Amino acid sequence: MNSQSVDLIYLDPPFNSKRTYSAPIGTKAAGSSFKDMWTWEDVNEAYLDKLVSNYPMLVDFIKSIQQTHSKAMMAYVTYMTQRLIELHRILKDTGSLYLHCDPTASHYLKIVLDRIFGKDNFRNEIVWHYYNGSNSAHSRFGRKHDTIFFYSKVEKNSFFNWDISRIPYEEGSIYATGTTYGKKGYIKGNPKGKLMHDVWRIPSINNMAKERTGYPTQKPLALLYRIIKASSNEGDIVFDPFCGCATACVAAQQLGRHWIGIDIEEQAAPILVQRLSDDAGLFKNFIHRKDVPQRSDIAPEPINQTIKERLFAEQKGACNACAIELNIQNFEVDHIIPKSKGGGDYYENYQLLCGNCNRIKGNRPMEYLRIKIAQRDKLLKEQITFG
Ligand SMILES: C[S@@+](CC[C@H](N)C(=O)[O-])C[C@H]1O[C@@H](n2cnc3c(N)ncnc32)[C@H](O)[C@@H]1O
Ligand SMILES: [Zn+2]
């Protein structure tokens, strides 16, 4: 990605010691044990050079983590450092970064951020207090918060919408009731509420939540709305390099921002596509078979045998998704854009699918079906190779 190309970065990276051990720090180090990973020769050369020449103090600090904590933590912090350097590079001068983590590693990550972004560009340590859910701790207080570090790239240039997200005044506050008479005369609260503090009380996603996708570690949209509204404008680019089930992308889309999401987990892809279609209205105009705009200017052409034959000829007797070749009577005519999503009854919106593909697709966009097929093919290939 180009330097200075995105306006806002939100990242919610994993902290999973098993995976951290095998985190791919450099191509050659991938899969190696941690000790090997920390041999300089085993790590991506270009990245190491950059780290040693641009951040010598950081290298010393990272090395010290082996003594203060563990080798695993050192590996994790290295993994994060490499990515934070790149994230800093692609951020615009007016941009901001929000790093979502928890007390397991937050104290180490803050030092890394101080060095990469500059300690003067530290804006907030946001405490997300997810007060709901049970508390089973008996040897300590319940752990009910995550930490979100907010840094700007260049303090004096950074964009911050300080007035946008206000929250209600506390009950009993003199401002809560509107205009009241105080010692120094009339006091007037802002009707939109008070300016936000750095402690955010937002419930976590529970089993009943409407937005719940089932993806583990899914974050609430409410949290992302605050971040996106505060640190970006409509039309800006929001980037989430660990997007999971795309909470940040959905929030960005709903708020009229552009977005980029990356996730390494293949299982996240179909959830993401489904969610962006259902919650953010995307892929509604997605046409696979032919690149034509949606038509509302022509009379409906109900499905009939002639249409089926035209499609059969055009698709050369193959399913438009999985490419299986069947006799014409075994194909079903499908609306590429489902009727329930606004697709019409016209030739350009029809395709022939085999029964199997049509069942998988249901009234979802083609993107979903394609990913499902790719996953199935991969599984089949593995079974053939290893079975
Ligand atoms: C804590 S979850 C993010 C959840 C997300 N904020 C949401 O609301 O759904 C961390 C994500 O990072 C992904 N991940 C792990 N290693 C990665 C890597 N090297 N590159 C990209 N994504 C990665 C995981 O698959 C996981 O989905
Ligand atoms: Zn098919």
Short mmCIF file of C-alpha atoms and ligand atoms in Angstrom, two decimals:
data_model
loop_
_atom_site.label_atom_id
_atom_site.label_comp_id
_atom_site.label_asym_id
_atom_site.label_seq_id
_atom_site.Cartn_x
_atom_site.Cartn_y
_atom_site.Cartn_z
CA MET A 1 0.00 0.00 0.00
CA ASN A 2 1.14 3.53 -0.77
CA SER A 3 2.57 5.78 1.89
CA GLN A 4 0.19 8.48 3.16
CA SER A 5 -2.86 6.77 1.69
CA VAL A 6 -5.36 6.18 4.50
CA ASP A 7 -7.12 8.52 6.94
CA LEU A 8 -7.91 6.25 9.85
CA ILE A 9 -6.56 2.92 11.03
CA TYR A 10 -8.32 0.73 13.59
CA LEU A 11 -6.68 -2.56 14.49
CA ASP A 12 -7.77 -5.26 16.87
CA PRO A 13 -5.01 -7.84 16.53
CA PRO A 14 -5.09 -11.23 18.21
CA PHE A 15 -3.23 -12.15 21.32
CA ASN A 16 -3.07 -15.88 21.19
CA SER A 17 0.13 -17.32 22.51
CA LYS A 18 -0.04 -20.45 20.38
CA ARG A 19 -0.35 -18.48 17.23
CA THR A 20 2.07 -15.87 18.38
CA TYR A 21 4.76 -18.47 18.55
CA SER A 22 4.41 -19.23 14.90
CA ALA A 23 3.56 -15.72 13.76
CA PRO A 24 5.13 -15.07 10.37
CA ILE A 25 7.63 -12.34 11.15
CA GLY A 26 9.51 -12.85 7.95
CA THR A 27 9.05 -15.38 5.20
CA LYS A 28 12.06 -17.42 6.19
CA ALA A 29 11.09 -17.39 9.87
CA ALA A 30 7.56 -18.63 9.27
CA GLY A 31 6.80 -21.72 11.28
CA SER A 32 10.08 -21.64 13.15
CA SER A 33 10.24 -21.77 16.90
CA PHE A 34 10.51 -18.52 18.74
CA LYS A 35 14.23 -18.74 19.45
CA ASP A 36 14.96 -19.23 15.79
CA MET A 37 12.65 -16.42 14.91
CA TRP A 38 14.66 -14.02 16.95
CA THR A 39 17.91 -14.87 15.21
CA TRP A 40 18.43 -11.83 13.06
CA GLU A 41 19.25 -13.93 9.98
CA ASP A 42 15.92 -15.71 10.20
CA VAL A 43 13.87 -12.58 9.99
CA ASN A 44 12.94 -10.65 6.87
CA GLU A 45 16.08 -8.69 5.96
CA ALA A 46 14.41 -5.57 4.63
CA TYR A 47 12.30 -5.25 7.73
CA LEU A 48 15.19 -5.90 10.09
CA ASP A 49 17.38 -3.27 8.43
CA LYS A 50 14.57 -0.80 8.78
CA LEU A 51 14.06 -1.62 12.42
CA VAL A 52 17.74 -1.50 13.35
CA SER A 53 18.56 1.68 11.46
CA ASN A 54 15.35 3.63 12.14
CA TYR A 55 14.46 2.39 15.60
CA PRO A 56 17.63 1.28 17.44
CA MET A 57 16.12 2.10 20.85
CA LEU A 58 13.11 0.01 20.01
CA VAL A 59 15.34 -2.96 19.21
CA ASP A 60 16.93 -2.65 22.66
CA PHE A 61 13.53 -2.40 24.26
CA ILE A 62 12.16 -5.42 22.42
CA LYS A 63 15.18 -7.49 23.37
CA SER A 64 14.65 -6.57 27.02
CA ILE A 65 11.14 -8.06 26.97
CA GLN A 66 12.70 -11.50 26.96
CA GLN A 67 13.94 -10.80 30.50
CA THR A 68 11.03 -8.77 31.83
CA HIS A 69 8.33 -11.05 30.49
CA SER A 70 9.00 -13.95 28.12
CA LYS A 71 10.25 -14.93 24.71
CA ALA A 72 6.67 -15.32 23.57
CA MET A 73 5.90 -11.73 24.47
CA MET A 74 9.05 -10.59 22.70
CA ALA A 75 7.89 -12.42 19.57
CA TYR A 76 4.48 -10.86 19.80
CA VAL A 77 5.83 -7.37 20.25
CA THR A 78 8.18 -7.86 17.29
CA TYR A 79 5.28 -9.05 15.18
CA MET A 80 3.28 -5.98 16.16
CA THR A 81 6.21 -3.60 15.73
CA GLN A 82 6.76 -4.67 12.15
CA ARG A 83 3.12 -3.98 11.37
CA LEU A 84 2.91 -0.71 13.29
CA ILE A 85 5.88 0.67 11.35
CA GLU A 86 4.07 -0.06 8.08
CA LEU A 87 0.77 1.29 9.39
CA HIS A 88 2.50 4.52 10.38
CA ARG A 89 3.93 4.77 6.86
CA ILE A 90 0.60 4.39 5.05
CA LEU A 91 -1.23 6.81 7.34
CA LYS A 92 -1.79 10.37 6.06
CA ASP A 93 -0.35 13.27 8.06
CA THR A 94 -3.89 14.19 9.11
CA GLY A 95 -4.65 10.62 10.10
CA SER A 96 -5.06 8.70 13.35
CA LEU A 97 -4.47 5.17 14.55
CA TYR A 98 -6.47 3.28 17.17
CA LEU A 99 -4.84 0.13 18.51
CA HIS A 100 -7.24 -2.12 20.38
CA CYS A 101 -5.57 -4.41 22.92
CA ASP A 102 -5.95 -5.56 26.51
CA PRO A 103 -3.82 -5.44 29.65
CA THR A 104 -1.91 -8.57 28.61
CA ALA A 105 0.38 -6.59 26.34
CA SER A 106 -0.87 -3.00 26.39
CA HIS A 107 2.04 -1.69 28.47
CA TYR A 108 4.58 -3.05 25.96
CA LEU A 109 2.61 -1.87 22.94
CA LYS A 110 2.34 1.66 24.27
CA ILE A 111 6.12 1.97 24.39
CA VAL A 112 6.33 0.73 20.80
CA LEU A 113 3.70 3.25 19.74
CA ASP A 114 5.48 6.06 21.60
CA ARG A 115 8.61 5.38 19.59
CA ILE A 116 7.01 4.84 16.19
CA PHE A 117 4.44 7.63 16.35
CA GLY A 118 6.32 9.89 18.74
CA LYS A 119 5.22 10.35 22.33
CA ASP A 120 3.82 13.80 21.54
CA ASN A 121 1.36 12.22 19.16
CA PHE A 122 -0.23 10.15 21.89
CA ARG A 123 -3.84 11.33 22.22
CA ASN A 124 -5.70 8.94 24.52
CA GLU A 125 -5.70 5.66 26.30
CA ILE A 126 -9.35 4.78 25.87
CA VAL A 127 -10.81 2.31 28.31
CA TRP A 128 -13.63 0.31 26.81
CA HIS A 129 -15.66 -0.88 29.80
CA TYR A 130 -17.87 -3.79 28.72
CA TYR A 131 -19.88 -3.99 31.86
CA ASN A 132 -22.28 -6.73 30.83
CA GLY A 133 -21.76 -10.47 31.17
CA SER A 134 -20.88 -12.57 34.15
CA ASN A 135 -17.93 -12.25 36.47
CA SER A 136 -16.43 -15.51 37.69
CA ALA A 137 -13.19 -14.18 39.18
CA HIS A 138 -12.66 -15.08 42.85
CA SER A 139 -9.02 -14.15 43.32
CA ARG A 140 -9.23 -10.68 41.82
CA PHE A 141 -11.64 -8.09 40.43
CA GLY A 142 -13.45 -8.96 37.23
CA ARG A 143 -11.52 -8.03 34.11
CA LYS A 144 -14.01 -5.99 32.19
CA HIS A 145 -12.10 -3.57 30.04
CA ASP A 146 -10.00 -3.38 26.91
CA THR A 147 -7.52 -0.66 26.13
CA ILE A 148 -7.55 1.35 22.92
CA PHE A 149 -4.52 3.53 22.21
CA PHE A 150 -5.26 6.56 20.09
CA TYR A 151 -2.34 8.25 18.33
CA SER A 152 -2.28 10.89 15.64
CA LYS A 153 0.40 10.87 12.97
CA VAL A 154 1.25 14.57 13.24
CA GLU A 155 -0.26 16.31 16.22
CA LYS A 156 -0.78 19.73 14.70
CA ASN A 157 -2.27 18.36 11.47
CA SER A 158 -4.46 15.68 12.92
CA PHE A 159 -8.16 15.68 12.30
CA PHE A 160 -10.41 15.30 15.34
CA ASN A 161 -14.12 15.83 15.40
CA TRP A 162 -14.28 16.79 19.06
CA ASP A 163 -17.89 17.96 18.97
CA ILE A 164 -19.42 15.07 17.08
CA SER A 165 -19.82 12.39 19.69
CA ARG A 166 -21.45 13.70 22.80
CA ILE A 167 -22.97 11.57 25.50
CA PRO A 168 -25.80 12.33 27.94
CA TYR A 169 -24.93 14.23 31.13
CA GLU A 170 -24.83 12.11 34.28
CA GLU A 171 -28.11 11.86 36.09
CA GLY A 172 -28.24 14.54 38.76
CA SER A 173 -25.75 16.77 36.95
CA ILE A 174 -26.82 20.42 36.99
CA TYR A 175 -26.51 20.38 33.21
CA ALA A 176 -28.79 17.38 32.78
CA THR A 177 -31.98 19.33 33.33
CA GLY A 178 -31.21 22.01 30.76
CA THR A 179 -30.98 25.58 32.06
CA THR A 180 -30.62 25.92 35.82
CA TYR A 181 -29.66 28.71 38.16
CA GLY A 182 -26.22 28.34 39.75
CA LYS A 183 -24.05 30.51 42.02
CA LYS A 184 -22.72 32.50 39.09
CA GLY A 185 -25.99 32.88 37.22
CA TYR A 186 -27.66 30.73 34.61
CA ILE A 187 -25.87 27.59 33.50
CA LYS A 188 -26.80 25.99 30.25
CA GLY A 189 -25.94 22.46 29.22
CA ASN A 190 -25.37 21.50 25.62
CA PRO A 191 -28.56 19.85 24.36
CA LYS A 192 -26.44 17.21 22.61
CA GLY A 193 -24.86 16.23 25.92
CA LYS A 194 -21.37 16.50 27.32
CA LEU A 195 -18.09 15.92 25.54
CA MET A 196 -16.90 12.36 25.69
CA HIS A 197 -14.33 11.15 28.16
CA ASP A 198 -11.77 8.44 27.61
CA VAL A 199 -13.77 5.78 29.47
CA TRP A 200 -16.43 4.29 27.25
CA ARG A 201 -19.23 2.17 28.65
CA ILE A 202 -20.49 0.03 25.81
CA PRO A 203 -21.86 -3.50 26.27
CA SER A 204 -20.01 -6.31 24.53
CA ILE A 205 -21.78 -8.43 21.91
CA ASN A 206 -24.00 -10.87 23.77
CA ASN A 207 -25.80 -13.94 22.44
CA MET A 208 -28.97 -11.98 21.82
CA ALA A 209 -27.39 -9.01 20.06
CA LYS A 210 -28.92 -8.33 16.66
CA GLU A 211 -25.54 -7.57 15.12
CA ARG A 212 -23.98 -10.82 16.33
CA THR A 213 -22.43 -12.87 13.52
CA GLY A 214 -20.99 -15.65 15.64
CA TYR A 215 -17.46 -14.67 14.74
CA PRO A 216 -15.31 -14.89 17.89
CA THR A 217 -14.03 -11.60 19.32
CA GLN A 218 -16.54 -9.57 17.32
CA LYS A 219 -16.55 -5.96 18.51
CA PRO A 220 -19.72 -3.87 18.87
CA LEU A 221 -20.61 -1.46 16.08
CA ALA A 222 -21.24 1.25 18.71
CA LEU A 223 -17.54 1.24 19.57
CA LEU A 224 -16.53 1.64 15.93
CA TYR A 225 -19.10 4.37 15.27
CA ARG A 226 -17.46 6.52 17.94
CA ILE A 227 -13.96 6.01 16.59
CA ILE A 228 -14.90 6.53 12.96
CA LYS A 229 -17.05 9.59 13.64
CA ALA A 230 -14.40 11.20 15.83
CA SER A 231 -11.42 10.65 13.55
CA SER A 232 -12.68 10.69 9.98
CA ASN A 233 -14.96 12.53 7.59
CA GLU A 234 -17.35 11.21 5.00
CA GLY A 235 -15.43 9.97 1.97
CA ASP A 236 -12.28 9.24 4.00
CA ILE A 237 -10.54 5.87 3.91
CA VAL A 238 -10.77 3.66 6.99
CA PHE A 239 -8.38 0.72 7.19
CA ASP A 240 -8.61 -2.34 9.45
CA PRO A 241 -5.72 -4.79 8.93
CA PHE A 242 -7.22 -7.41 11.30
CA CYS A 243 -10.84 -6.97 10.32
CA GLY A 244 -12.37 -10.29 11.47
CA CYS A 245 -16.06 -10.19 10.61
CA ALA A 246 -15.61 -6.64 9.34
CA THR A 247 -17.18 -4.59 12.13
CA ALA A 248 -15.05 -1.57 11.22
CA CYS A 249 -15.84 -2.00 7.51
CA VAL A 250 -19.59 -2.24 8.11
CA ALA A 251 -19.53 0.82 10.40
CA ALA A 252 -17.43 2.74 7.85
CA GLN A 253 -19.79 1.82 5.01
CA GLN A 254 -22.84 2.85 7.03
CA LEU A 255 -21.20 6.19 7.87
CA GLY A 256 -20.29 6.95 4.24
CA ARG A 257 -16.57 6.27 4.48
CA HIS A 258 -14.47 4.16 2.15
CA TRP A 259 -12.83 1.18 3.78
CA ILE A 260 -10.23 -1.54 3.39
CA GLY A 261 -10.25 -4.69 5.51
CA ILE A 262 -7.74 -7.52 5.69
CA ASP A 263 -7.96 -10.80 7.55
CA ILE A 264 -5.83 -13.90 7.34
CA GLU A 265 -8.65 -16.22 8.36
CA GLU A 266 -10.49 -17.70 5.40
CA GLN A 267 -13.53 -18.51 7.51
CA ALA A 268 -14.06 -14.78 7.99
CA ALA A 269 -14.67 -14.15 4.28
CA PRO A 270 -18.21 -15.53 3.78
CA ILE A 271 -19.35 -13.99 7.09
CA LEU A 272 -17.94 -10.66 5.98
CA VAL A 273 -19.64 -10.76 2.58
CA GLN A 274 -22.98 -11.76 4.06
CA ARG A 275 -22.73 -9.04 6.68
CA LEU A 276 -21.75 -6.30 4.27
CA SER A 277 -24.70 -7.28 2.13
CA ASP A 278 -27.24 -7.49 4.98
CA ASP A 279 -26.04 -4.70 7.29
CA ALA A 280 -24.41 -2.27 4.90
CA GLY A 281 -26.38 -2.80 1.69
CA LEU A 282 -23.38 -3.71 -0.43
CA PHE A 283 -23.26 -5.97 -3.51
CA LYS A 284 -26.83 -5.04 -4.38
CA ASN A 285 -25.78 -3.96 -7.85
CA PHE A 286 -23.34 -6.76 -8.31
CA ILE A 287 -23.75 -8.50 -11.66
CA HIS A 288 -21.56 -11.44 -12.46
CA ARG A 289 -22.52 -12.86 -15.83
CA LYS A 290 -22.50 -9.64 -17.78
CA ASP A 291 -21.21 -6.25 -16.89
CA VAL A 292 -24.43 -4.30 -17.41
CA PRO A 293 -26.13 -1.75 -15.19
CA GLN A 294 -29.32 -2.68 -13.42
CA ARG A 295 -32.36 -2.09 -15.66
CA SER A 296 -35.57 -0.51 -14.56
CA ASP A 297 -36.41 0.90 -17.98
CA ILE A 298 -37.51 -2.33 -19.66
CA ALA A 299 -40.61 -4.41 -19.30
CA PRO A 300 -40.17 -7.55 -17.19
CA GLU A 301 -39.22 -10.67 -19.12
CA PRO A 302 -40.61 -13.57 -17.10
CA ILE A 303 -38.56 -16.75 -17.13
CA ASN A 304 -39.56 -19.08 -19.98
CA GLN A 305 -38.04 -21.86 -22.04
CA THR A 306 -36.62 -19.47 -24.67
CA ILE A 307 -34.75 -17.52 -22.00
CA LYS A 308 -33.44 -20.76 -20.54
CA GLU A 309 -32.19 -21.85 -23.97
CA ARG A 310 -30.48 -18.51 -24.61
CA LEU A 311 -28.71 -18.74 -21.24
CA PHE A 312 -27.78 -22.37 -21.87
CA ALA A 313 -26.15 -21.43 -25.18
CA GLU A 314 -24.39 -18.40 -23.74
CA GLN A 315 -23.01 -20.35 -20.75
CA LYS A 316 -22.00 -23.22 -23.06
CA GLY A 317 -24.01 -25.71 -21.02
CA ALA A 318 -22.13 -25.06 -17.78
CA CYS A 319 -23.24 -23.84 -14.34
CA ASN A 320 -22.40 -20.15 -14.03
CA ALA A 321 -20.78 -20.71 -10.63
CA CYS A 322 -19.18 -24.15 -10.37
CA ALA A 323 -18.95 -24.79 -14.15
CA ILE A 324 -20.43 -28.28 -13.97
CA GLU A 325 -21.88 -29.33 -17.35
CA LEU A 326 -25.42 -30.73 -17.28
CA ASN A 327 -28.39 -31.21 -19.56
CA ILE A 328 -30.60 -28.16 -19.86
CA GLN A 329 -33.47 -29.66 -17.82
CA ASN A 330 -31.14 -30.01 -14.81
CA PHE A 331 -30.39 -26.29 -14.63
CA GLU A 332 -32.35 -23.71 -12.69
CA VAL A 333 -32.76 -20.07 -13.69
CA ASP A 334 -31.49 -17.81 -10.91
CA HIS A 335 -31.77 -14.07 -10.34
CA ILE A 336 -28.16 -12.85 -10.10
CA ILE A 337 -29.33 -10.00 -7.88
CA PRO A 338 -32.01 -11.64 -5.76
CA LYS A 339 -35.49 -10.23 -6.18
CA SER A 340 -35.60 -9.60 -2.43
CA LYS A 341 -32.53 -7.37 -2.85
CA GLY A 342 -34.03 -5.34 -5.67
CA GLY A 343 -33.04 -7.48 -8.67
CA GLY A 344 -35.47 -7.46 -11.58
CA ASP A 345 -37.02 -9.93 -14.02
CA TYR A 346 -34.91 -9.26 -17.09
CA TYR A 347 -32.51 -11.29 -19.16
CA GLU A 348 -29.34 -9.61 -17.89
CA ASN A 349 -30.24 -10.52 -14.35
CA TYR A 350 -30.72 -14.21 -15.10
CA GLN A 351 -28.19 -17.02 -14.99
CA LEU A 352 -28.29 -20.79 -15.04
CA LEU A 353 -27.08 -22.52 -11.89
CA CYS A 354 -26.94 -26.17 -11.02
CA GLY A 355 -29.36 -27.10 -8.23
CA ASN A 356 -26.54 -27.41 -5.74
CA CYS A 357 -25.18 -23.90 -6.35
CA ASN A 358 -28.66 -22.42 -6.38
CA ARG A 359 -29.33 -23.94 -2.96
CA ILE A 360 -26.10 -22.52 -1.51
CA LYS A 361 -26.72 -19.09 -2.97
CA GLY A 362 -30.31 -18.74 -1.78
CA ASN A 363 -31.09 -15.03 -1.90
CA ARG A 364 -27.52 -13.95 -1.38
CA PRO A 365 -25.08 -12.18 -3.71
CA MET A 366 -22.76 -14.08 -6.07
CA GLU A 367 -19.74 -13.12 -3.97
CA TYR A 368 -21.01 -15.39 -1.21
CA LEU A 369 -21.49 -18.35 -3.52
CA ARG A 370 -18.05 -17.93 -5.07
CA ILE A 371 -16.33 -17.98 -1.70
CA LYS A 372 -18.32 -21.04 -0.63
CA ILE A 373 -17.30 -22.84 -3.82
CA ALA A 374 -13.65 -21.87 -3.40
CA GLN A 375 -13.70 -23.25 0.14
CA ARG A 376 -15.31 -26.49 -0.98
CA ASP A 377 -12.76 -26.90 -3.79
CA LYS A 378 -9.91 -26.35 -1.38
CA LEU A 379 -11.28 -28.96 1.01
CA LEU A 380 -11.75 -31.45 -1.82
CA LYS A 381 -8.21 -30.86 -3.01
CA GLU A 382 -6.86 -31.46 0.50
CA GLN A 383 -8.87 -34.66 0.79
CA ILE A 384 -7.48 -35.86 -2.51
CA THR A 385 -3.92 -34.93 -1.54
CA PHE A 386 -3.93 -36.28 2.01
CA GLY A 387 -6.81 -38.75 2.02
C1 LIG B 1 -9.57 -9.93 17.59
S1 LIG B 1 -9.96 -10.44 15.98
C2 LIG B 1 -10.65 -9.05 15.19
C3 LIG B 1 -12.13 -8.94 15.38
C4 LIG B 1 -12.76 -7.77 14.64
N1 LIG B 1 -12.40 -6.51 15.24
C5 LIG B 1 -14.27 -7.94 14.58
O1 LIG B 1 -15.01 -7.11 15.13
O2 LIG B 1 -14.73 -8.93 14.01
C6 LIG B 1 -8.35 -10.58 15.26
C7 LIG B 1 -8.37 -11.01 13.81
O3 LIG B 1 -7.03 -10.96 13.30
C8 LIG B 1 -6.90 -11.97 12.32
N2 LIG B 1 -5.47 -12.19 12.07
C9 LIG B 1 -4.58 -12.90 12.79
N3 LIG B 1 -3.35 -12.81 12.25
C10 LIG B 1 -3.45 -12.02 11.16
C11 LIG B 1 -2.54 -11.53 10.18
N4 LIG B 1 -1.25 -11.85 10.23
N5 LIG B 1 -3.00 -10.74 9.21
C12 LIG B 1 -4.31 -10.42 9.15
N6 LIG B 1 -5.22 -10.83 10.05
C13 LIG B 1 -4.81 -11.62 11.04
C14 LIG B 1 -7.67 -13.13 12.92
O4 LIG B 1 -8.09 -14.04 11.93
C15 LIG B 1 -8.84 -12.42 13.59
O5 LIG B 1 -9.98 -12.38 12.73
ZN ZN B 2 -23.01 -25.19 -9.80
#
